[in-house]
Amino acid sequence: MSSVSRRRIALLGFGAVGQAFVRQVVDSRGALMERRGIEVDVMAICDRSGVVRGRRAGQAGLSSSSRSAAVRAGKDQSNSGEFAPVEPLDDEILCDLVEHKAAGVELAAHERGEECGGAAAIVSELPFDAIIVDCTATAAVTPTLLAHLDRGGAVVLANKLPLVGTLDEYDAFESAAAEGRAAWEATVGSGVPIIAALRRMIDADDIVSRIEGTFSGTLNFVATELRQGRALSEIVAEARALRFTEPDPRADLGGLDMARKALILARMLSWKLDLDDVGIEGLYPRWMDAMDVEEFMAALPGLDAEVRDRVEAAGSRDAVFRHIATVADGKCSVGPAEVPVDSPLGRLVVTDNLVTFNSRWYDPTPLIIQGRGAGVDATAAGVLADVVAIAVSQGHEL
């Protein structure tokens, strides 16, 4: 191709999704260049312990503290958006970092690793037009992301928490999305294009009256296995081992994770709601929130009989016991429900997500989107698709 659109990125969070994302960046280089003329340059990767970042020219052989000082000294203080002459991390280093982190070793312990002052310090050293990819699971990064957007940067979110904070914070992300500088496909549907579908409907002024579905691959896995007669505690332990759940399974079983997703969809419809406005009913009593994670897992068998009774009662009525989110009439709710066996929701299996949209143009038959809803690779693919979309819309020819 006659020109290359280069986009420099920094990855915040290097857990399972972050590692899968980096693998996909490496594996897709040839295809992205051939199809889109895009080169993705990874400038920095950080976890809770520290950071590995690209070196400035002539930095080879410097200690991590000397490299850090050199970066600070060479940092461009102008507002030109140009990064001080730093080389991206090459694919050999990226693959090595994935192996290093997958082995359970923190980035600060890597030979290229160094401690840092947190996400804000890393982002401050990036060019203003860089894409920050947030694969963390914390709201603490929200001010850093908003500051980067404010100076003209771009943000891709796999992390739901920045979008369910204050309405002012959400509005800032939405404004950036309207400019092609923010995207969050992986927050709701993993790799299923729920956000993209809703965005297209909104852009076409197709008034959405109701969104209903189950967009928790974890809860769908649980529901599928419960129908097979398995115990809740056994299923949750397996889902946790497969990394289908959040680090604390209660975020899924309590309905909180799905509630956050429902709130994001409602806010995209311009509904002025907060998380406290979402009605939530989970699969366990709230007093179990006082336990730590391992205590909760040990106590979970005590719920097996009650949940089994609810599943069997639904089956006796030719229905399926599921967790459903509903966004309608200006309200959001999440909780257990019985759906007909022969309905789209009733036919779901394993970890698929399914969402239905009723709107001006999709009525009485709704638009239905279904697909894999759990697993780090599907989520990482959603993140990569967002990076590519921003790179295409705001590409820079070099």
Short mmCIF file of N, CA and C in Angstrom, two decimals, residues 3-8 36-40 129-131 154 179-181 386-398:
data_model
loop_
_atom_site.label_atom_id
_atom_site.label_comp_id
_atom_site.label_asym_id
_atom_site.label_seq_id
_atom_site.Cartn_x
_atom_site.Cartn_y
_atom_site.Cartn_z
N SER A 3 0.54 4.09 1.59
CA SER A 3 0.68 4.76 2.88
C SER A 3 0.26 3.81 3.99
N VAL A 4 0.75 4.10 5.19
CA VAL A 4 0.45 3.28 6.35
C VAL A 4 -0.18 4.16 7.42
N SER A 5 -1.29 3.72 7.97
CA SER A 5 -1.92 4.40 9.09
C SER A 5 -1.40 3.76 10.37
N ARG A 6 -0.59 4.50 11.09
CA ARG A 6 0.01 3.97 12.32
C ARG A 6 -0.75 4.52 13.51
N ARG A 7 -1.11 3.63 14.43
CA ARG A 7 -1.73 4.06 15.67
C ARG A 7 -0.95 3.49 16.84
N ARG A 8 -0.52 4.38 17.70
CA ARG A 8 0.23 3.98 18.88
C ARG A 8 -0.73 3.78 20.04
N ARG A 36 -6.40 -3.12 5.66
CA ARG A 36 -6.70 -1.77 6.10
C ARG A 36 -5.52 -0.81 6.02
N GLY A 37 -4.32 -1.31 5.79
CA GLY A 37 -3.15 -0.45 5.80
C GLY A 37 -2.86 0.11 7.17
N ILE A 38 -3.14 -0.69 8.21
CA ILE A 38 -3.00 -0.23 9.59
C ILE A 38 -1.84 -0.94 10.26
N GLU A 39 -1.04 -0.17 10.98
CA GLU A 39 0.02 -0.71 11.82
C GLU A 39 -0.26 -0.28 13.26
N VAL A 40 -0.40 -1.25 14.16
CA VAL A 40 -0.66 -0.97 15.57
C VAL A 40 0.66 -1.06 16.33
N ASP A 129 -2.40 11.75 20.49
CA ASP A 129 -3.32 11.03 19.60
C ASP A 129 -3.26 9.52 19.81
N ALA A 130 -2.63 9.08 20.89
CA ALA A 130 -2.54 7.64 21.16
C ALA A 130 -3.90 7.09 21.60
N ILE A 131 -4.04 5.77 21.45
CA ILE A 131 -5.23 5.08 21.92
C ILE A 131 -4.88 4.37 23.22
N ALA A 154 -7.64 9.06 22.35
CA ALA A 154 -8.72 8.09 22.11
C ALA A 154 -8.63 6.99 23.16
N GLU A 179 -17.21 11.55 18.29
CA GLU A 179 -16.10 12.05 17.48
C GLU A 179 -15.19 10.93 16.97
N GLY A 180 -15.56 9.69 17.25
CA GLY A 180 -14.73 8.56 16.82
C GLY A 180 -13.50 8.36 17.67
N ARG A 181 -13.53 8.83 18.95
CA ARG A 181 -12.36 8.73 19.81
C ARG A 181 -12.58 7.85 21.03
N ASP A 386 -12.48 -2.54 18.08
CA ASP A 386 -12.64 -1.12 18.41
C ASP A 386 -11.38 -0.33 18.08
N VAL A 387 -10.21 -0.91 18.37
CA VAL A 387 -8.96 -0.23 18.02
C VAL A 387 -8.88 0.01 16.53
N VAL A 388 -9.23 -1.02 15.75
CA VAL A 388 -9.19 -0.91 14.29
C VAL A 388 -10.18 0.16 13.82
N ALA A 389 -11.37 0.17 14.40
CA ALA A 389 -12.39 1.16 13.99
C ALA A 389 -11.89 2.58 14.22
N ILE A 390 -11.27 2.83 15.36
CA ILE A 390 -10.73 4.16 15.63
C ILE A 390 -9.57 4.48 14.70
N ALA A 391 -8.72 3.48 14.47
CA ALA A 391 -7.59 3.70 13.55
C ALA A 391 -8.06 4.02 12.14
N VAL A 392 -9.13 3.39 11.70
CA VAL A 392 -9.67 3.65 10.37
C VAL A 392 -10.28 5.06 10.30
N SER A 393 -11.02 5.43 11.35
CA SER A 393 -11.71 6.72 11.32
C SER A 393 -10.77 7.89 11.54
N GLN A 394 -9.65 7.65 12.24
CA GLN A 394 -8.73 8.74 12.56
C GLN A 394 -7.29 8.36 12.19
N GLY A 395 -7.14 7.64 11.10
CA GLY A 395 -5.83 7.16 10.71
C GLY A 395 -4.88 8.30 10.39
N HIS A 396 -3.58 8.02 10.60
CA HIS A 396 -2.54 9.00 10.30
C HIS A 396 -1.60 8.38 9.28
N GLU A 397 -1.44 9.03 8.17
CA GLU A 397 -0.55 8.51 7.13
C GLU A 397 0.89 8.93 7.42
N LEU A 398 1.78 7.93 7.42
CA LEU A 398 3.19 8.18 7.67
C LEU A 398 4.02 7.71 6.48
#
